[in-house]
Amino acid sequence: MPELPEVETIARKLRPELVGKRILKADLLWPRTLATPTPAKFRKLVKGQEIQAVSRRGKYFVIQLSHYHLFVHLRMSGDLYIKEENATPEKHDRMILSLTPGPSPARGGENPPLRPREGLGVRETKLVFNDTRKFGRVWLVRDPDEVVGRLGPEPLSEEFTAQALYESLQARHRQLKPLLLDQSFLAGLGNIYTDEALHRARLHPLIRSDAVKREQAEALWAAIREVLQEGIRHNGASLDWVYRGGDFQNHFRVYDRKGQPCPVCGTAVERLVIGQRSTHVCPDCQRIGS
DNA sequence: CTGGCTCCCTGAATGC
DNA sequence: TGCATTCAGGGAGCCA
């Protein structure tokens, strides 16, 4: 399940291959992939738009076009990649954007690559959104706030400080785990990185947010940034049907490790369900009353 | 405000 | 072997 590190990894990979290219046409193989606007409008508006930037906000891809913002959320099983235009479509392709062969000729001061990569920059390519479970969504909007306006802070940004986290925890009265999964509280954490962060901070997922002490909030803040940065360094985690080449799954301390020893103390990791989400804890390291 | 539950989907795993 | 059932999971939406 792509979370912040996986989305960041994909965005970094796509950026140099997309920026400067122009969208020739849009194929919607599963129209409900579109959150907004209607398929007809989408095809019309996106045609001819130049891709100016590729970034990420929380778990959303942000593709900045000449006049619009294109957002993609992978949800459970989505994937986004470049293929040659004539490549055979795959079973779960949901949307295909055909692109111009290469970046527009270098503009003022930009250095064009000396040797374009094989098959890219020369031939026509396409950006493919593939999504087995059809939970992923695409938005095309003028105003980014329509999509990401209510997201919480970026956990790796400067404005997200330990103090800020402590204060927002105090302002709520919720169980830690569901609160950390709430994208309006903090943007980018999913089930994996939340479990990993709580374990590193030695906090039980059921602790009430306003019961967290200042030092614990600092530990949680550090743990969140640590697991996310480590995830990015490992190119994300490859799980289930979403294989990305990342290997952070080999560094999980509790997630998906029910019954296996906690790497800190050796106690068997337990799995519980909190807020309808499977949750992994070390019962020894993470105590509710501490 | 909080939390519980359902829905959206598919394919892997499990049950018989 | 083969068919049917169960389950996971991000996020929106609904209800208490």
PDB file of C-alpha atoms (C1' of nucleotides) in Angstrom:
ATOM      1  CA  MET A   1       0.000   0.000   0.000  1.00  0.00           C
ATOM      2  CA  PRO A   2       1.687   3.116  -1.149  1.00  0.00           C
ATOM      3  CA  GLU A   3       2.279   5.573   1.661  1.00  0.00           C
ATOM      4  CA  LEU A   4       4.412   8.707   1.724  1.00  0.00           C
ATOM      5  CA  PRO A   5       7.793   7.016   1.055  1.00  0.00           C
ATOM      6  CA  GLU A   6       6.431   4.921  -1.808  1.00  0.00           C
ATOM      7  CA  VAL A   7       4.732   7.923  -3.423  1.00  0.00           C
ATOM      8  CA  GLU A   8       7.887   9.975  -2.971  1.00  0.00           C
ATOM      9  CA  THR A   9       9.974   7.227  -4.562  1.00  0.00           C
ATOM     10  CA  ILE A  10       7.692   7.021  -7.578  1.00  0.00           C
ATOM     11  CA  ALA A  11       7.509  10.811  -7.926  1.00  0.00           C
ATOM     12  CA  ARG A  12      11.310  11.080  -7.949  1.00  0.00           C
ATOM     13  CA  LYS A  13      11.499   8.451 -10.635  1.00  0.00           C
ATOM     14  CA  LEU A  14       8.803   9.976 -12.816  1.00  0.00           C
ATOM     15  CA  ARG A  15       9.870  13.595 -12.509  1.00  0.00           C
ATOM     16  CA  PRO A  16      12.796  13.632 -14.962  1.00  0.00           C
ATOM     17  CA  GLU A  17      10.821  11.598 -17.475  1.00  0.00           C
ATOM     18  CA  LEU A  18       7.702  13.723 -17.391  1.00  0.00           C
ATOM     19  CA  VAL A  19       8.652  17.322 -16.911  1.00  0.00           C
ATOM     20  CA  GLY A  20       8.610  19.209 -20.181  1.00  0.00           C
ATOM     21  CA  LYS A  21       6.444  16.716 -22.010  1.00  0.00           C
ATOM     22  CA  ARG A  22       3.027  17.454 -23.376  1.00  0.00           C
ATOM     23  CA  ILE A  23      -0.126  15.385 -23.069  1.00  0.00           C
ATOM     24  CA  LEU A  24      -1.437  14.318 -26.457  1.00  0.00           C
ATOM     25  CA  LYS A  25      -4.515  12.437 -25.350  1.00  0.00           C
ATOM     26  CA  ALA A  26      -6.161  10.667 -22.443  1.00  0.00           C
ATOM     27  CA  ASP A  27      -7.596   7.159 -22.490  1.00  0.00           C
ATOM     28  CA  LEU A  28      -9.967   6.284 -19.680  1.00  0.00           C
ATOM     29  CA  LEU A  29     -10.251   2.535 -19.515  1.00  0.00           C
ATOM     30  CA  TRP A  30     -12.142   2.655 -16.227  1.00  0.00           C
ATOM     31  CA  PRO A  31     -13.937   5.998 -16.196  1.00  0.00           C
ATOM     32  CA  ARG A  32     -14.758   5.857 -12.481  1.00  0.00           C
ATOM     33  CA  THR A  33     -11.073   6.330 -11.840  1.00  0.00           C
ATOM     34  CA  LEU A  34     -11.861  10.000 -12.373  1.00  0.00           C
ATOM     35  CA  ALA A  35     -13.005  11.809  -9.262  1.00  0.00           C
ATOM     36  CA  THR A  36     -13.435  15.023 -11.239  1.00  0.00           C
ATOM     37  CA  PRO A  37     -14.315  16.292 -13.822  1.00  0.00           C
ATOM     38  CA  THR A  38     -16.420  14.139 -16.190  1.00  0.00           C
ATOM     39  CA  PRO A  39     -14.523  11.921 -18.651  1.00  0.00           C
ATOM     40  CA  ALA A  40     -15.505  14.078 -21.623  1.00  0.00           C
ATOM     41  CA  LYS A  41     -14.379  17.251 -19.918  1.00  0.00           C
ATOM     42  CA  PHE A  42     -11.196  15.607 -18.690  1.00  0.00           C
ATOM     43  CA  ARG A  43     -10.151  14.439 -22.139  1.00  0.00           C
ATOM     44  CA  LYS A  44     -10.755  17.866 -23.557  1.00  0.00           C
ATOM     45  CA  LEU A  45      -9.048  19.883 -20.824  1.00  0.00           C
ATOM     46  CA  VAL A  46      -5.967  17.710 -20.424  1.00  0.00           C
ATOM     47  CA  LYS A  47      -5.155  17.568 -24.114  1.00  0.00           C
ATOM     48  CA  GLY A  48      -2.219  19.761 -25.061  1.00  0.00           C
ATOM     49  CA  GLN A  49      -1.253  20.550 -21.481  1.00  0.00           C
ATOM     50  CA  GLU A  50       2.455  20.645 -20.717  1.00  0.00           C
ATOM     51  CA  ILE A  51       3.753  18.889 -17.623  1.00  0.00           C
ATOM     52  CA  GLN A  52       5.611  21.547 -15.677  1.00  0.00           C
ATOM     53  CA  ALA A  53       6.344  19.840 -12.370  1.00  0.00           C
ATOM     54  CA  VAL A  54       5.907  16.533 -10.575  1.00  0.00           C
ATOM     55  CA  SER A  55       5.718  16.498  -6.805  1.00  0.00           C
ATOM     56  CA  ARG A  56       3.913  14.972  -3.860  1.00  0.00           C
ATOM     57  CA  ARG A  57       1.612  16.158  -1.095  1.00  0.00           C
ATOM     58  CA  GLY A  58       0.866  13.535   1.537  1.00  0.00           C
ATOM     59  CA  LYS A  59       0.081  10.423  -0.473  1.00  0.00           C
ATOM     60  CA  TYR A  60      -1.047  12.387  -3.512  1.00  0.00           C
ATOM     61  CA  PHE A  61       0.940  12.863  -6.676  1.00  0.00           C
ATOM     62  CA  VAL A  62       0.799  16.442  -7.842  1.00  0.00           C
ATOM     63  CA  ILE A  63       1.347  16.894 -11.554  1.00  0.00           C
ATOM     64  CA  GLN A  64       1.387  20.545 -12.404  1.00  0.00           C
ATOM     65  CA  LEU A  65       0.146  21.273 -15.899  1.00  0.00           C
ATOM     66  CA  SER A  66       0.083  24.508 -17.898  1.00  0.00           C
ATOM     67  CA  HIS A  67      -3.344  25.460 -16.588  1.00  0.00           C
ATOM     68  CA  TYR A  68      -4.404  22.738 -14.187  1.00  0.00           C
ATOM     69  CA  HIS A  69      -3.297  20.460 -11.395  1.00  0.00           C
ATOM     70  CA  LEU A  70      -3.546  16.739 -11.957  1.00  0.00           C
ATOM     71  CA  PHE A  71      -3.725  14.719  -8.742  1.00  0.00           C
ATOM     72  CA  VAL A  72      -3.362  10.956  -8.495  1.00  0.00           C
ATOM     73  CA  HIS A  73      -3.978   8.906  -5.374  1.00  0.00           C
ATOM     74  CA  LEU A  74      -2.865   5.260  -5.561  1.00  0.00           C
ATOM     75  CA  ARG A  75      -4.865   4.132  -2.532  1.00  0.00           C
ATOM     76  CA  MET A  76      -4.426   0.380  -2.095  1.00  0.00           C
ATOM     77  CA  SER A  77      -3.134  -1.077  -5.291  1.00  0.00           C
ATOM     78  CA  GLY A  78      -2.426   1.779  -7.679  1.00  0.00           C
ATOM     79  CA  ASP A  79       0.758   2.211  -9.651  1.00  0.00           C
ATOM     80  CA  LEU A  80       2.034   4.894 -11.970  1.00  0.00           C
ATOM     81  CA  TYR A  81       4.691   4.333 -14.596  1.00  0.00           C
ATOM     82  CA  ILE A  82       6.009   5.278 -17.997  1.00  0.00           C
ATOM     83  CA  LYS A  83       5.833   2.952 -20.958  1.00  0.00           C
ATOM     84  CA  GLU A  84       6.476   3.192 -24.622  1.00  0.00           C
ATOM     85  CA  GLU A  85       3.447   4.405 -26.482  1.00  0.00           C
ATOM     86  CA  ASN A  86       3.074   1.184 -28.449  1.00  0.00           C
ATOM     87  CA  ALA A  87       3.383  -1.096 -25.397  1.00  0.00           C
ATOM     88  CA  THR A  88       0.501  -3.525 -24.919  1.00  0.00           C
ATOM     89  CA  PRO A  89      -2.016  -2.347 -22.313  1.00  0.00           C
ATOM     90  CA  GLU A  90      -2.160  -4.485 -19.203  1.00  0.00           C
ATOM     91  CA  LYS A  91      -5.142  -5.990 -17.484  1.00  0.00           C
ATOM     92  CA  HIS A  92      -5.602  -3.389 -14.789  1.00  0.00           C
ATOM     93  CA  ASP A  93      -4.644  -0.238 -16.655  1.00  0.00           C
ATOM     94  CA  ARG A  94      -7.247   2.381 -15.762  1.00  0.00           C
ATOM     95  CA  MET A  95      -5.975   5.544 -17.415  1.00  0.00           C
ATOM     96  CA  ILE A  96      -3.360   6.201 -20.051  1.00  0.00           C
ATOM     97  CA  LEU A  97      -1.939   9.603 -20.936  1.00  0.00           C
ATOM     98  CA  SER A  98      -0.075   9.671 -24.245  1.00  0.00           C
ATOM     99  CA  LEU A  99       2.886  12.005 -24.214  1.00  0.00           C
ATOM    100  CA  THR A 100       5.022  13.812 -26.740  1.00  0.00           C
ATOM    101  CA  PRO A 101       8.309  12.060 -27.541  1.00  0.00           C
ATOM    102  CA  GLY A 102      10.625  14.249 -25.519  1.00  0.00           C
ATOM    103  CA  PRO A 103      10.917  17.353 -23.419  1.00  0.00           C
ATOM    104  CA  SER A 104      10.374  20.485 -25.445  1.00  0.00           C
ATOM    105  CA  PRO A 105      13.700  21.873 -26.715  1.00  0.00           C
ATOM    106  CA  ALA A 106      15.861  23.215 -23.926  1.00  0.00           C
ATOM    107  CA  ARG A 107      14.724  26.602 -22.785  1.00  0.00           C
ATOM    108  CA  GLY A 108      17.084  29.294 -21.523  1.00  0.00           C
ATOM    109  CA  GLY A 109      19.976  27.800 -19.585  1.00  0.00           C
ATOM    110  CA  GLU A 110      18.669  24.265 -19.223  1.00  0.00           C
ATOM    111  CA  ASN A 111      20.969  21.450 -20.166  1.00  0.00           C
ATOM    112  CA  PRO A 112      19.347  18.797 -22.251  1.00  0.00           C
ATOM    113  CA  PRO A 113      20.570  15.290 -21.406  1.00  0.00           C
ATOM    114  CA  LEU A 114      23.600  14.376 -23.485  1.00  0.00           C
ATOM    115  CA  ARG A 115      22.214  10.992 -24.349  1.00  0.00           C
ATOM    116  CA  PRO A 116      18.530  10.368 -23.972  1.00  0.00           C
ATOM    117  CA  ARG A 117      17.767   7.134 -22.204  1.00  0.00           C
ATOM    118  CA  GLU A 118      16.920   4.202 -24.389  1.00  0.00           C
ATOM    119  CA  GLY A 119      13.377   4.511 -25.636  1.00  0.00           C
ATOM    120  CA  LEU A 120      12.698   7.749 -23.827  1.00  0.00           C
ATOM    121  CA  GLY A 121      13.101  11.215 -25.172  1.00  0.00           C
ATOM    122  CA  VAL A 122      13.024   9.768 -28.650  1.00  0.00           C
ATOM    123  CA  ARG A 123       9.934   7.665 -29.004  1.00  0.00           C
ATOM    124  CA  GLU A 124       6.474   8.511 -27.838  1.00  0.00           C
ATOM    125  CA  THR A 125       5.704   7.425 -24.312  1.00  0.00           C
ATOM    126  CA  LYS A 126       2.658   7.119 -22.122  1.00  0.00           C
ATOM    127  CA  LEU A 127       1.956   7.601 -18.468  1.00  0.00           C
ATOM    128  CA  VAL A 128      -0.010   4.607 -17.230  1.00  0.00           C
ATOM    129  CA  PHE A 129      -2.190   4.476 -14.136  1.00  0.00           C
ATOM    130  CA  ASN A 130      -2.641   0.823 -13.267  1.00  0.00           C
ATOM    131  CA  ASP A 131      -4.850  -0.137 -10.340  1.00  0.00           C
ATOM    132  CA  THR A 132      -6.024  -3.684  -9.628  1.00  0.00           C
ATOM    133  CA  ARG A 133      -8.567  -2.855  -6.967  1.00  0.00           C
ATOM    134  CA  LYS A 134      -9.969   0.285  -8.519  1.00  0.00           C
ATOM    135  CA  PHE A 135      -9.689   2.330  -5.327  1.00  0.00           C
ATOM    136  CA  GLY A 136      -7.269   4.833  -6.808  1.00  0.00           C
ATOM    137  CA  ARG A 137      -8.525   8.190  -8.016  1.00  0.00           C
ATOM    138  CA  VAL A 138      -7.544  11.001 -10.376  1.00  0.00           C
ATOM    139  CA  TRP A 139      -8.520  14.660 -10.142  1.00  0.00           C
ATOM    140  CA  LEU A 140      -8.046  17.471 -12.622  1.00  0.00           C
ATOM    141  CA  VAL A 141      -8.630  20.839 -10.997  1.00  0.00           C
ATOM    142  CA  ARG A 142      -7.679  24.499 -11.207  1.00  0.00           C
ATOM    143  CA  ASP A 143      -7.397  24.985  -7.492  1.00  0.00           C
ATOM    144  CA  PRO A 144      -5.184  22.444  -5.655  1.00  0.00           C
ATOM    145  CA  ASP A 145      -7.043  23.129  -2.420  1.00  0.00           C
ATOM    146  CA  GLU A 146     -10.048  21.353  -3.858  1.00  0.00           C
ATOM    147  CA  VAL A 147      -8.086  18.141  -3.397  1.00  0.00           C
ATOM    148  CA  VAL A 148      -5.386  18.705  -0.789  1.00  0.00           C
ATOM    149  CA  GLY A 149      -6.741  21.752   1.011  1.00  0.00           C
ATOM    150  CA  ARG A 150      -7.689  19.891   4.146  1.00  0.00           C
ATOM    151  CA  LEU A 151      -4.543  17.825   4.546  1.00  0.00           C
ATOM    152  CA  GLY A 152      -2.492  18.112   7.715  1.00  0.00           C
ATOM    153  CA  PRO A 153       1.168  19.160   7.718  1.00  0.00           C
ATOM    154  CA  GLU A 154       3.875  17.413   5.728  1.00  0.00           C
ATOM    155  CA  PRO A 155       5.760  15.298   8.278  1.00  0.00           C
ATOM    156  CA  LEU A 156       9.151  15.978   6.704  1.00  0.00           C
ATOM    157  CA  SER A 157       8.648  19.724   6.377  1.00  0.00           C
ATOM    158  CA  GLU A 158      10.245  22.335   8.597  1.00  0.00           C
ATOM    159  CA  GLU A 159       6.945  23.576   9.892  1.00  0.00           C
ATOM    160  CA  PHE A 160       6.218  20.160  11.380  1.00  0.00           C
ATOM    161  CA  THR A 161       8.119  20.463  14.643  1.00  0.00           C
ATOM    162  CA  ALA A 162       8.015  18.376  17.809  1.00  0.00           C
ATOM    163  CA  GLN A 163       6.356  21.295  19.533  1.00  0.00           C
ATOM    164  CA  ALA A 164       3.690  21.537  16.835  1.00  0.00           C
ATOM    165  CA  LEU A 165       3.001  17.812  17.117  1.00  0.00           C
ATOM    166  CA  TYR A 166       2.760  18.016  20.895  1.00  0.00           C
ATOM    167  CA  GLU A 167       0.278  20.869  20.693  1.00  0.00           C
ATOM    168  CA  SER A 168      -1.933  19.203  18.110  1.00  0.00           C
ATOM    169  CA  LEU A 169      -1.933  15.983  20.131  1.00  0.00           C
ATOM    170  CA  GLN A 170      -3.051  17.958  23.176  1.00  0.00           C
ATOM    171  CA  ALA A 171      -5.799  19.598  21.177  1.00  0.00           C
ATOM    172  CA  ARG A 172      -7.462  16.252  20.452  1.00  0.00           C
ATOM    173  CA  HIS A 173      -8.778  13.407  22.529  1.00  0.00           C
ATOM    174  CA  ARG A 174      -8.284  10.421  20.278  1.00  0.00           C
ATOM    175  CA  GLN A 175      -6.473   7.130  20.204  1.00  0.00           C
ATOM    176  CA  LEU A 176      -2.995   7.644  18.789  1.00  0.00           C
ATOM    177  CA  LYS A 177      -3.194   5.221  15.910  1.00  0.00           C
ATOM    178  CA  PRO A 178      -6.436   6.391  14.271  1.00  0.00           C
ATOM    179  CA  LEU A 179      -5.321   9.967  14.800  1.00  0.00           C
ATOM    180  CA  LEU A 180      -1.999   9.412  13.038  1.00  0.00           C
ATOM    181  CA  LEU A 181      -3.832   7.730  10.170  1.00  0.00           C
ATOM    182  CA  ASP A 182      -6.114  10.757   9.850  1.00  0.00           C
ATOM    183  CA  GLN A 183      -4.732  12.640   6.858  1.00  0.00           C
ATOM    184  CA  SER A 184      -6.160  15.927   8.076  1.00  0.00           C
ATOM    185  CA  PHE A 185      -4.065  15.550  11.226  1.00  0.00           C
ATOM    186  CA  LEU A 186      -0.839  14.594   9.479  1.00  0.00           C
ATOM    187  CA  ALA A 187      -0.420  13.854   5.779  1.00  0.00           C
ATOM    188  CA  GLY A 188       1.248  10.723   4.495  1.00  0.00           C
ATOM    189  CA  LEU A 189       1.209   8.039   7.163  1.00  0.00           C
ATOM    190  CA  GLY A 190      -0.537   4.759   6.426  1.00  0.00           C
ATOM    191  CA  ASN A 191      -0.840   1.523   8.333  1.00  0.00           C
ATOM    192  CA  ILE A 192       2.775   0.445   7.948  1.00  0.00           C
ATOM    193  CA  TYR A 193       4.621   3.593   8.900  1.00  0.00           C
ATOM    194  CA  THR A 194       2.203   4.374  11.737  1.00  0.00           C
ATOM    195  CA  ASP A 195       2.847   1.017  13.400  1.00  0.00           C
ATOM    196  CA  GLU A 196       6.580   1.390  12.873  1.00  0.00           C
ATOM    197  CA  ALA A 197       6.674   4.940  14.239  1.00  0.00           C
ATOM    198  CA  LEU A 198       4.655   4.088  17.345  1.00  0.00           C
ATOM    199  CA  HIS A 199       6.911   1.155  18.071  1.00  0.00           C
ATOM    200  CA  ARG A 200      10.067   3.227  17.744  1.00  0.00           C
ATOM    201  CA  ALA A 201       8.569   5.843  20.021  1.00  0.00           C
ATOM    202  CA  ARG A 202       7.569   3.085  22.491  1.00  0.00           C
ATOM    203  CA  LEU A 203       3.983   4.311  22.491  1.00  0.00           C
ATOM    204  CA  HIS A 204       0.924   2.075  22.515  1.00  0.00           C
ATOM    205  CA  PRO A 205      -1.490   2.824  19.654  1.00  0.00           C
ATOM    206  CA  LEU A 206      -4.450   3.071  22.049  1.00  0.00           C
ATOM    207  CA  ILE A 207      -3.002   5.841  24.195  1.00  0.00           C
ATOM    208  CA  ARG A 208      -5.118   8.986  24.135  1.00  0.00           C
ATOM    209  CA  SER A 209      -3.449  11.788  22.262  1.00  0.00           C
ATOM    210  CA  ASP A 210      -3.914  14.328  25.036  1.00  0.00           C
ATOM    211  CA  ALA A 211      -2.316  11.977  27.548  1.00  0.00           C
ATOM    212  CA  VAL A 212       0.983  12.025  25.668  1.00  0.00           C
ATOM    213  CA  LYS A 213       3.757  13.763  27.601  1.00  0.00           C
ATOM    214  CA  ARG A 214       6.023  16.310  25.996  1.00  0.00           C
ATOM    215  CA  GLU A 215       9.031  13.956  25.865  1.00  0.00           C
ATOM    216  CA  GLN A 216       6.848  11.239  24.366  1.00  0.00           C
ATOM    217  CA  ALA A 217       5.637  13.626  21.698  1.00  0.00           C
ATOM    218  CA  GLU A 218       9.235  14.465  20.910  1.00  0.00           C
ATOM    219  CA  ALA A 219      10.058  10.769  20.617  1.00  0.00           C
ATOM    220  CA  LEU A 220       7.056  10.240  18.362  1.00  0.00           C
ATOM    221  CA  TRP A 221       8.005  13.202  16.196  1.00  0.00           C
ATOM    222  CA  ALA A 222      11.535  11.846  15.770  1.00  0.00           C
ATOM    223  CA  ALA A 223      10.233   8.335  15.104  1.00  0.00           C
ATOM    224  CA  ILE A 224       7.800   9.486  12.424  1.00  0.00           C
ATOM    225  CA  ARG A 225      10.507  11.351  10.555  1.00  0.00           C
ATOM    226  CA  GLU A 226      12.964   8.533  11.010  1.00  0.00           C
ATOM    227  CA  VAL A 227      10.735   5.794   9.588  1.00  0.00           C
ATOM    228  CA  LEU A 228       9.653   7.962   6.673  1.00  0.00           C
ATOM    229  CA  GLN A 229      13.203   8.932   5.805  1.00  0.00           C
ATOM    230  CA  GLU A 230      14.352   5.365   6.173  1.00  0.00           C
ATOM    231  CA  GLY A 231      11.485   4.255   3.961  1.00  0.00           C
ATOM    232  CA  ILE A 232      12.502   6.730   1.284  1.00  0.00           C
ATOM    233  CA  ARG A 233      16.134   5.685   1.574  1.00  0.00           C
ATOM    234  CA  HIS A 234      15.056   2.105   0.872  1.00  0.00           C
ATOM    235  CA  ASN A 235      12.884   3.201  -2.064  1.00  0.00           C
ATOM    236  CA  GLY A 236       9.763   2.313  -0.123  1.00  0.00           C
ATOM    237  CA  ALA A 237       8.372  -1.060   0.841  1.00  0.00           C
ATOM    238  CA  SER A 238       7.324  -3.689  -1.683  1.00  0.00           C
ATOM    239  CA  LEU A 239       4.292  -5.572  -0.494  1.00  0.00           C
ATOM    240  CA  ASP A 240       1.774  -7.895  -2.033  1.00  0.00           C
ATOM    241  CA  TRP A 241       1.043  -7.170  -5.665  1.00  0.00           C
ATOM    242  CA  VAL A 242       2.664  -3.749  -5.614  1.00  0.00           C
ATOM    243  CA  TYR A 243       6.277  -4.374  -6.327  1.00  0.00           C
ATOM    244  CA  ARG A 244       8.374  -1.296  -6.682  1.00  0.00           C
ATOM    245  CA  GLY A 245      11.853  -2.550  -6.088  1.00  0.00           C
ATOM    246  CA  GLY A 246      11.955  -1.014  -2.633  1.00  0.00           C
ATOM    247  CA  ASP A 247      13.149  -3.136   0.263  1.00  0.00           C
ATOM    248  CA  PHE A 248      11.958  -1.367   3.396  1.00  0.00           C
ATOM    249  CA  GLN A 249       9.727  -4.374   4.117  1.00  0.00           C
ATOM    250  CA  ASN A 250      12.917  -6.124   5.233  1.00  0.00           C
ATOM    251  CA  HIS A 251      13.373  -3.515   7.924  1.00  0.00           C
ATOM    252  CA  PHE A 252       9.962  -3.646   9.592  1.00  0.00           C
ATOM    253  CA  ARG A 253      10.197  -4.051  13.344  1.00  0.00           C
ATOM    254  CA  VAL A 254       6.545  -4.858  14.015  1.00  0.00           C
ATOM    255  CA  TYR A 255       4.425  -4.437  10.900  1.00  0.00           C
ATOM    256  CA  ASP A 256       3.308  -7.795   9.468  1.00  0.00           C
ATOM    257  CA  ARG A 257       5.496  -9.563  12.043  1.00  0.00           C
ATOM    258  CA  LYS A 258       2.900 -11.137  14.310  1.00  0.00           C
ATOM    259  CA  GLY A 259       4.489 -13.794  16.478  1.00  0.00           C
ATOM    260  CA  GLN A 260       8.017 -12.859  15.522  1.00  0.00           C
ATOM    261  CA  PRO A 261      10.428 -11.403  18.092  1.00  0.00           C
ATOM    262  CA  CYS A 262      10.565  -7.670  18.673  1.00  0.00           C
ATOM    263  CA  PRO A 263      14.054  -6.655  17.510  1.00  0.00           C
ATOM    264  CA  VAL A 264      14.440  -4.506  20.628  1.00  0.00           C
ATOM    265  CA  CYS A 265      13.446  -6.902  23.425  1.00  0.00           C
ATOM    266  CA  GLY A 266      12.652 -10.237  21.805  1.00  0.00           C
ATOM    267  CA  THR A 267       9.033 -10.389  22.925  1.00  0.00           C
ATOM    268  CA  ALA A 268       6.624 -11.783  20.322  1.00  0.00           C
ATOM    269  CA  VAL A 269       4.899  -9.101  18.293  1.00  0.00           C
ATOM    270  CA  GLU A 270       1.113  -9.029  18.677  1.00  0.00           C
ATOM    271  CA  ARG A 271      -1.547  -8.136  16.165  1.00  0.00           C
ATOM    272  CA  LEU A 272      -4.663  -6.288  17.236  1.00  0.00           C
ATOM    273  CA  VAL A 273      -7.436  -4.457  15.449  1.00  0.00           C
ATOM    274  CA  ILE A 274      -7.848  -0.768  16.154  1.00  0.00           C
ATOM    275  CA  GLY A 275     -10.303   1.353  14.273  1.00  0.00           C
ATOM    276  CA  GLN A 276     -10.889  -1.535  11.871  1.00  0.00           C
ATOM    277  CA  ARG A 277      -7.201  -1.563  11.007  1.00  0.00           C
ATOM    278  CA  SER A 278      -4.749  -4.332  11.755  1.00  0.00           C
ATOM    279  CA  THR A 279      -2.184  -3.047  14.189  1.00  0.00           C
ATOM    280  CA  HIS A 280       1.122  -4.493  15.287  1.00  0.00           C
ATOM    281  CA  VAL A 281       2.698  -3.861  18.658  1.00  0.00           C
ATOM    282  CA  CYS A 282       5.379  -5.146  20.955  1.00  0.00           C
ATOM    283  CA  PRO A 283       3.454  -5.696  24.194  1.00  0.00           C
ATOM    284  CA  ASP A 284       6.640  -5.185  26.175  1.00  0.00           C
ATOM    285  CA  CYS A 285       8.009  -2.022  24.552  1.00  0.00           C
ATOM    286  CA  GLN A 286       4.636  -0.370  24.070  1.00  0.00           C
ATOM    287  CA  ARG A 287       2.661  -0.112  27.305  1.00  0.00           C
ATOM    288  CA  ILE A 288      -0.660   1.656  27.586  1.00  0.00           C
ATOM    289  CA  GLY A 289      -0.039   2.978  31.065  1.00  0.00           C
ATOM    290  CA  SER A 290       3.313   4.588  30.487  1.00  0.00           C
TER     291      SER A 290
ATOM    292  C1'  DC B   1     -15.913  15.744  18.753  1.00  0.00           C
ATOM    293  C1'  DT B   2     -15.265  10.728  18.801  1.00  0.00           C
ATOM    294  C1'  DG B   3     -15.649   6.155  17.214  1.00  0.00           C
ATOM    295  C1'  DG B   4     -18.019   2.348  14.885  1.00  0.00           C
ATOM    296  C1'  DC B   5     -19.584   0.571  10.690  1.00  0.00           C
ATOM    297  C1'  DT B   6     -20.279   0.170   5.530  1.00  0.00           C
ATOM    298  C1'  DC B   7     -18.906   0.671   0.963  1.00  0.00           C
ATOM    299  C1'  DC B   8     -15.892   0.574  -2.846  1.00  0.00           C
ATOM    300  C1'  DC B   9     -12.932  -3.686  -5.359  1.00  0.00           C
ATOM    301  C1'  DT B  10      -9.965  -7.767  -6.512  1.00  0.00           C
ATOM    302  C1'  DG B  11      -7.279 -11.693  -5.791  1.00  0.00           C
ATOM    303  C1'  DA B  12      -5.065 -14.577  -2.455  1.00  0.00           C
ATOM    304  C1'  DA B  13      -6.016 -17.639   1.120  1.00  0.00           C
ATOM    305  C1'  DT B  14      -8.971 -20.613   3.425  1.00  0.00           C
ATOM    306  C1'  DG B  15     -12.934 -23.865   3.975  1.00  0.00           C
ATOM    307  C1'  DC B  16     -15.559 -27.747   2.538  1.00  0.00           C
TER     308       DC B  16
ATOM    309  C1'  DT C   1      -9.938 -30.603  -8.103  1.00  0.00           C
ATOM    310  C1'  DG C   2     -13.140 -27.065  -7.763  1.00  0.00           C
ATOM    311  C1'  DC C   3     -16.343 -24.116  -6.010  1.00  0.00           C
ATOM    312  C1'  DA C   4     -17.770 -20.745  -2.344  1.00  0.00           C
ATOM    313  C1'  DT C   5     -16.528 -17.730   1.350  1.00  0.00           C
ATOM    314  C1'  DT C   6     -13.524 -14.599   3.855  1.00  0.00           C
ATOM    315  C1'  DC C   7     -10.384 -11.057   4.260  1.00  0.00           C
ATOM    316  C1'  DA C   8      -7.241  -6.902   3.658  1.00  0.00           C
ATOM    317  C1'  DG C   9      -6.910  -2.107   3.202  1.00  0.00           C
ATOM    318  C1'  DG C  10      -7.355   4.064   2.331  1.00  0.00           C
ATOM    319  C1'  DG C  11     -10.641   7.049   2.610  1.00  0.00           C
ATOM    320  C1'  DA C  12     -15.476   8.903   2.223  1.00  0.00           C
ATOM    321  C1'  DG C  13     -19.789   8.926   4.190  1.00  0.00           C
ATOM    322  C1'  DC C  14     -23.254   7.832   7.549  1.00  0.00           C
ATOM    323  C1'  DC C  15     -24.926   7.238  12.137  1.00  0.00           C
ATOM    324  C1'  DA C  16     -24.912   7.214  17.252  1.00  0.00           C
TER     325       DA C  16
END
